[in-house]
XYZ file of N, CA and C in Angstrom:
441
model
N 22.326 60.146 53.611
C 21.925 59.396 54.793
C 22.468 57.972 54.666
N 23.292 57.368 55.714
C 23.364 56.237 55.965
C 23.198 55.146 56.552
N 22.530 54.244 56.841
C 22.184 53.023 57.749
C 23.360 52.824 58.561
N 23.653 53.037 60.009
C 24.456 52.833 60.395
C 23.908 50.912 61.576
N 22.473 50.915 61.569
C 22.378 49.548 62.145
C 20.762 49.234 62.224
N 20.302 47.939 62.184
C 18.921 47.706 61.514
C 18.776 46.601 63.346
N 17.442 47.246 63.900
C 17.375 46.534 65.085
C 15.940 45.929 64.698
N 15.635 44.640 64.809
C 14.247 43.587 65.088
C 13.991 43.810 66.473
N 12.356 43.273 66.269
C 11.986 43.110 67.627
C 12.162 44.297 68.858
N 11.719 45.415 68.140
C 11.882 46.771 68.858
C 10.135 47.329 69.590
N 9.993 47.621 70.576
C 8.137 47.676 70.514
C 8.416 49.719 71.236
N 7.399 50.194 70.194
C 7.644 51.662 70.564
C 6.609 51.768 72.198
N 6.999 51.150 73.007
C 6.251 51.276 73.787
C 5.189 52.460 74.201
N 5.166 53.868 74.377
C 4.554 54.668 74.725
C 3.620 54.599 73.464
N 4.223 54.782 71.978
C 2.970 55.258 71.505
C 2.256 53.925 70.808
N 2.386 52.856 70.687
C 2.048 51.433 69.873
C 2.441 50.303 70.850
N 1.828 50.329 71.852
C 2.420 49.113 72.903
C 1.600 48.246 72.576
N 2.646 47.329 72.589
C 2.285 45.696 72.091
C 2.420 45.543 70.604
N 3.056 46.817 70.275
C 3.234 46.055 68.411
C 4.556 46.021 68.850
N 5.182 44.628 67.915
C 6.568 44.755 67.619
C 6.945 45.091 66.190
N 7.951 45.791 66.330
C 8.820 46.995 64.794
C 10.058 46.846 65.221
N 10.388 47.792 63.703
C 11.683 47.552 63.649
C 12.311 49.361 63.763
N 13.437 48.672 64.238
C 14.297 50.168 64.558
C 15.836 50.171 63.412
N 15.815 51.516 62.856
C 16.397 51.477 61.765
C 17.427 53.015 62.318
N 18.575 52.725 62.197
C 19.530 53.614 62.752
C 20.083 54.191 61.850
N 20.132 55.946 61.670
C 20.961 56.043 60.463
C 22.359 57.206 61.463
N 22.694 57.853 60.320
C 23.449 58.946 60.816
C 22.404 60.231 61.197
N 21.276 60.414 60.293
C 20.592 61.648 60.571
C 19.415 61.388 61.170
N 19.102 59.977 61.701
C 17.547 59.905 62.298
C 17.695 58.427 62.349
N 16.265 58.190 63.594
C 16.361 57.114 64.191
C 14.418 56.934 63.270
N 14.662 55.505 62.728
C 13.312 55.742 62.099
C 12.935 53.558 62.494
N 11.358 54.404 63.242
C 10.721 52.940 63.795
C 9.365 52.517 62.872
N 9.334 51.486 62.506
C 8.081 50.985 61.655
C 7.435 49.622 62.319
N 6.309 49.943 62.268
C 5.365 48.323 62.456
C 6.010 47.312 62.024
N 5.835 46.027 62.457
C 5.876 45.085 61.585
C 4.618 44.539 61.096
N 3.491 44.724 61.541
C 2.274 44.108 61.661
C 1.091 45.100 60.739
N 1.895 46.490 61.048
C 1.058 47.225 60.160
C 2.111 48.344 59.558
N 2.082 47.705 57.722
C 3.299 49.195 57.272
C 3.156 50.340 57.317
N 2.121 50.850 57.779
C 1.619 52.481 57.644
C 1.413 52.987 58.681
N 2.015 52.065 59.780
C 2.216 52.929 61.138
C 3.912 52.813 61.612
N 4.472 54.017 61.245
C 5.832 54.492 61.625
C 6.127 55.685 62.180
N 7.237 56.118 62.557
C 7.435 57.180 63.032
C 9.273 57.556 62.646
N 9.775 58.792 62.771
C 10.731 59.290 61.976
C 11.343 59.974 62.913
N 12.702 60.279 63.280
C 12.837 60.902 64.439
C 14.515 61.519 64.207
N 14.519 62.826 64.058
C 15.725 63.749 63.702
C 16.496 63.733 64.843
N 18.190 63.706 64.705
C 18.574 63.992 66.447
C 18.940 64.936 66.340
N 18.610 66.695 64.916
C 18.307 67.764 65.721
C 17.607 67.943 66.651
N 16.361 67.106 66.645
C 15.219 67.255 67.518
C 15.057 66.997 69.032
N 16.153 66.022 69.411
C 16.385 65.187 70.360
C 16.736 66.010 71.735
N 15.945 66.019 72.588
C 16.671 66.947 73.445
C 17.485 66.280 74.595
N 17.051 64.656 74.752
C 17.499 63.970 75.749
C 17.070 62.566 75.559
N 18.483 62.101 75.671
C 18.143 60.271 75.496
C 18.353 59.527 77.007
N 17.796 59.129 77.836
C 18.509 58.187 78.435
C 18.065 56.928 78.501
N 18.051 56.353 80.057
C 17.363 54.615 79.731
C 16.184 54.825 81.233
N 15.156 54.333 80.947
C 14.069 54.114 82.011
C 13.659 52.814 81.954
N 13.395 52.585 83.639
C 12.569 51.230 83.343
C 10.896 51.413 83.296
N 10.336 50.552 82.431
C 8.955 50.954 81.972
C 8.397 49.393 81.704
N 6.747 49.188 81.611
C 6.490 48.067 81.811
C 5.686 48.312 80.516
N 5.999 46.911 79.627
C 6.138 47.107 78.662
C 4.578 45.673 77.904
N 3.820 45.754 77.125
C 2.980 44.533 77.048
C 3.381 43.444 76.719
N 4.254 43.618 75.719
C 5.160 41.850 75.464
C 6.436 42.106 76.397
N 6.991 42.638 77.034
C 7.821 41.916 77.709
C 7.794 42.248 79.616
N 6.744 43.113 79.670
C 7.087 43.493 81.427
C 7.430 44.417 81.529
N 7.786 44.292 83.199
C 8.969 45.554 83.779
C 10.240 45.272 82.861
N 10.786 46.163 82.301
C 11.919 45.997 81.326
C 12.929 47.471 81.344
N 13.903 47.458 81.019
C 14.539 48.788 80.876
C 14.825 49.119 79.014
N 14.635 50.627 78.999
C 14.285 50.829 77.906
C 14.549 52.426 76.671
N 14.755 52.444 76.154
C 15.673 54.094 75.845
C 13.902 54.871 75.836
N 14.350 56.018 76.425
C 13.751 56.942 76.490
C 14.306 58.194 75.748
N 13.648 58.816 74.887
C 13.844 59.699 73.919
C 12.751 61.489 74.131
N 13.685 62.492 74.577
C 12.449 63.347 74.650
C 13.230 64.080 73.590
N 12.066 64.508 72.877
C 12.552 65.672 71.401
C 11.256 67.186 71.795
N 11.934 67.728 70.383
C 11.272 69.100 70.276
C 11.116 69.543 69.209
N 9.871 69.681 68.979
C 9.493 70.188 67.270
C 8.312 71.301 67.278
N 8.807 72.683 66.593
C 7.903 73.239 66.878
C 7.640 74.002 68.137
N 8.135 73.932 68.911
C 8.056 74.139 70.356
C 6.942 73.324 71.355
N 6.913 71.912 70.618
C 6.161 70.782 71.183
C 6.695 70.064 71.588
N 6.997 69.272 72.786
C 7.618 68.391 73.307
C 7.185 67.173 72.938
N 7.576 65.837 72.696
C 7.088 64.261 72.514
C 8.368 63.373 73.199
N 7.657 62.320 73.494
C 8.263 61.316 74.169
C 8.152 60.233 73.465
N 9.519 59.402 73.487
C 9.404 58.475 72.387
C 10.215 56.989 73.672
N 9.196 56.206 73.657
C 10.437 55.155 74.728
C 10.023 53.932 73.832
N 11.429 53.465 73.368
C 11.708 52.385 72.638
C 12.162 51.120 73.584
N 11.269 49.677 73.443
C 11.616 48.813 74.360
C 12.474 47.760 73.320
N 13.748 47.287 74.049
C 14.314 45.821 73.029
C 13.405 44.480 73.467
N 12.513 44.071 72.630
C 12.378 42.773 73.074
C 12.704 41.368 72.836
N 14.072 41.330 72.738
C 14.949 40.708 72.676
C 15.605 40.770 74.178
N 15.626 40.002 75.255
C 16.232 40.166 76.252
C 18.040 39.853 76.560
N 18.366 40.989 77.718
C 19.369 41.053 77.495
C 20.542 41.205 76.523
N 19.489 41.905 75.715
C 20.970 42.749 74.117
C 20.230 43.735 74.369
N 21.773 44.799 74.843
C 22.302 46.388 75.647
C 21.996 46.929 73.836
N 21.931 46.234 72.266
C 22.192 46.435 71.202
C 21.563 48.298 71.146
N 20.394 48.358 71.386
C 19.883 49.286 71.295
C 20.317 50.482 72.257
N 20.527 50.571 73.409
C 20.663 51.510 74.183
C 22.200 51.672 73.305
N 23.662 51.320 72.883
C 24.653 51.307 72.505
C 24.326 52.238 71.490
N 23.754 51.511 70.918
C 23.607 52.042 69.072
C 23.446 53.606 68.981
N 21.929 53.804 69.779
C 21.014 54.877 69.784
C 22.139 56.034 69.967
N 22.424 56.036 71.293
C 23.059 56.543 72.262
C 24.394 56.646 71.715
N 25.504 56.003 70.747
C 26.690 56.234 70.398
C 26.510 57.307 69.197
N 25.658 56.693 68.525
C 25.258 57.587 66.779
C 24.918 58.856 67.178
N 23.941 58.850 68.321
C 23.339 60.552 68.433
C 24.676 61.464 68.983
N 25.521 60.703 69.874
C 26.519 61.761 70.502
C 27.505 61.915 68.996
N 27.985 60.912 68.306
C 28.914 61.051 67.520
C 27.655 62.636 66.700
N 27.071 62.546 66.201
C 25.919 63.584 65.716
C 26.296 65.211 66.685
N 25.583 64.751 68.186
C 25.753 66.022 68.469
C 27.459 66.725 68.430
N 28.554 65.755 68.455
C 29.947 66.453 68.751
C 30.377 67.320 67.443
N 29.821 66.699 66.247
C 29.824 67.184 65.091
C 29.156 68.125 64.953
N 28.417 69.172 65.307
C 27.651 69.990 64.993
C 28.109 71.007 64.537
N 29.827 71.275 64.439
C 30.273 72.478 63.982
C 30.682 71.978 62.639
N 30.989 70.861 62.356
C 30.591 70.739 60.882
C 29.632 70.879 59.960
N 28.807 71.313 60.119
C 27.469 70.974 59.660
C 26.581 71.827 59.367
N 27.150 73.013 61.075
C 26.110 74.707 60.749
C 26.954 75.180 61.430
N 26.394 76.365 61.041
C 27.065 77.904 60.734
C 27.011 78.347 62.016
N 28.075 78.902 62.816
C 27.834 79.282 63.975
C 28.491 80.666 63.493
N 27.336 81.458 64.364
C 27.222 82.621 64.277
C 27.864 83.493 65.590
N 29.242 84.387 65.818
C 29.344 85.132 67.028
C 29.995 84.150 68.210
N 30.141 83.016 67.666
C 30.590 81.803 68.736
C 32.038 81.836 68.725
N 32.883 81.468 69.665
C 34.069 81.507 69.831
C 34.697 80.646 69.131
N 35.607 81.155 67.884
C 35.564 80.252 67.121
C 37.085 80.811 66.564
N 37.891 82.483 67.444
C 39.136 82.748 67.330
C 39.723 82.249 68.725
N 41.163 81.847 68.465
C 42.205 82.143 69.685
C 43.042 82.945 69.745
N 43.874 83.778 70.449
C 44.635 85.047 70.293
C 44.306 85.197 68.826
N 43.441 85.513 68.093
C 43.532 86.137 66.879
C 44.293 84.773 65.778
N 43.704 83.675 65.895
C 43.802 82.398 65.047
C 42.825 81.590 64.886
N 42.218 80.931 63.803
C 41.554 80.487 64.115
C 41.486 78.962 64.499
N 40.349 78.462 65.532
C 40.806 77.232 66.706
C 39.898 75.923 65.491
N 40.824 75.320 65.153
C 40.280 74.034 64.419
C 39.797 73.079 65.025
N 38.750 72.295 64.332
C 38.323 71.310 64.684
C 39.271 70.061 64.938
N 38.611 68.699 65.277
C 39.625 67.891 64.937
C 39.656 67.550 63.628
N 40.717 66.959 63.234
C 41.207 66.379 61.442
C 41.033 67.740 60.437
N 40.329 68.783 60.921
C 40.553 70.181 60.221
C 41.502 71.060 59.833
N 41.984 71.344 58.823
C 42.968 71.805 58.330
C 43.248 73.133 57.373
N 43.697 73.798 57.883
C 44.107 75.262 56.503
C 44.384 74.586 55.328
N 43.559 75.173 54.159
C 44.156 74.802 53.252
C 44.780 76.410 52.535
N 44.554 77.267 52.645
C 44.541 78.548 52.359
C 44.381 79.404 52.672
N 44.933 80.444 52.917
C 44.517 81.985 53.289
C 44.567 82.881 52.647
N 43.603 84.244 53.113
C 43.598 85.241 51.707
C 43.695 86.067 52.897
N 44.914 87.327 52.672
C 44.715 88.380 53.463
C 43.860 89.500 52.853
N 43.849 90.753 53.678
C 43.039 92.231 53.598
C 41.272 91.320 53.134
N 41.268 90.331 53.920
C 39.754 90.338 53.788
C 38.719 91.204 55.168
N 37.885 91.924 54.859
C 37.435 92.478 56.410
C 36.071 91.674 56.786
N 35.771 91.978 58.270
C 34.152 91.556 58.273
C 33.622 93.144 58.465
N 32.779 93.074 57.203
C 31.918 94.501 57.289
C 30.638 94.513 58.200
N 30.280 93.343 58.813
C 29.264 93.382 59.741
C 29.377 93.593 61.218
N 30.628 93.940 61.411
C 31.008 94.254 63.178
C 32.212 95.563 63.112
N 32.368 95.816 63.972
C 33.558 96.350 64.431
C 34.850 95.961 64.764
N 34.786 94.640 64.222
C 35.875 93.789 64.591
C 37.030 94.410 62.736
């Protein structure tokens, strides 16, 4: 896991309104903590993520404000996560959130195993980007199909 950007002055509006925390950006999760109290945080996978965009929402330290809205899925439970910047006028957060999770979702065929997914062309197989043969072994079969 890597820190890809450390945001101040973040207030989780829906579930802790009126505390301000901090928002901590990695490659595998977006993770928000109190500042006021260390043992209230929250942790947030962007397997989980089913939809990011931006809403405007009225917020206790700063107002009507616009603000990332986060819906995930765990479990087959839905949660809503809307993160306000209160720092006005720095886009910092909606950028960040929103660039890291797509770079995340485009990658997903690196990462897991896709099963039955189109993954030949005429009988070759279709590479990723920067992906490369390094080797081939013939008379290998797949004994699990008819293929």
């Amino acid at each position: 896991e890597v820190l890809i950007d450390k945001l101040d002055s973040i207030e989780d509006t829906k579930g802790n309104s009126g505390d301000r925390g901090r928002l901590l950006v990695t490659n595998l999760r977006i993770i928000w903590h109190s500042q006021t109290m260390q043992r209230v945080s929250l942790s947030v996978g962007y397997s989980c993520i089913l939809n990011i965009t931006t809403k405007t929402v009225n917020s206790k330290l700063r107002g009507l404000t616009e603000a990332l809205y986060l819906l995930t899925k765990c479990n087959h439970t839905r949660f809503e996560f809307i993160f306000t910047n209160l720092v006005p006028g720095n886009p910092r957060l909606f950028t960040s959130v929103i660039g890291v999770y797509k770079a995340f979702n485009s990658s997903k065929m690196y990462r897991e195993l896709k099963l039955r997914g189109a993954i030949l062309e005429t009988k070759n197989l279709k590479l990723l980007p920067l992906e490369e043969i390094v080797s081939t072994v013939n008379g290998v079969w797949n004994l699990s199909s008819d293929q």
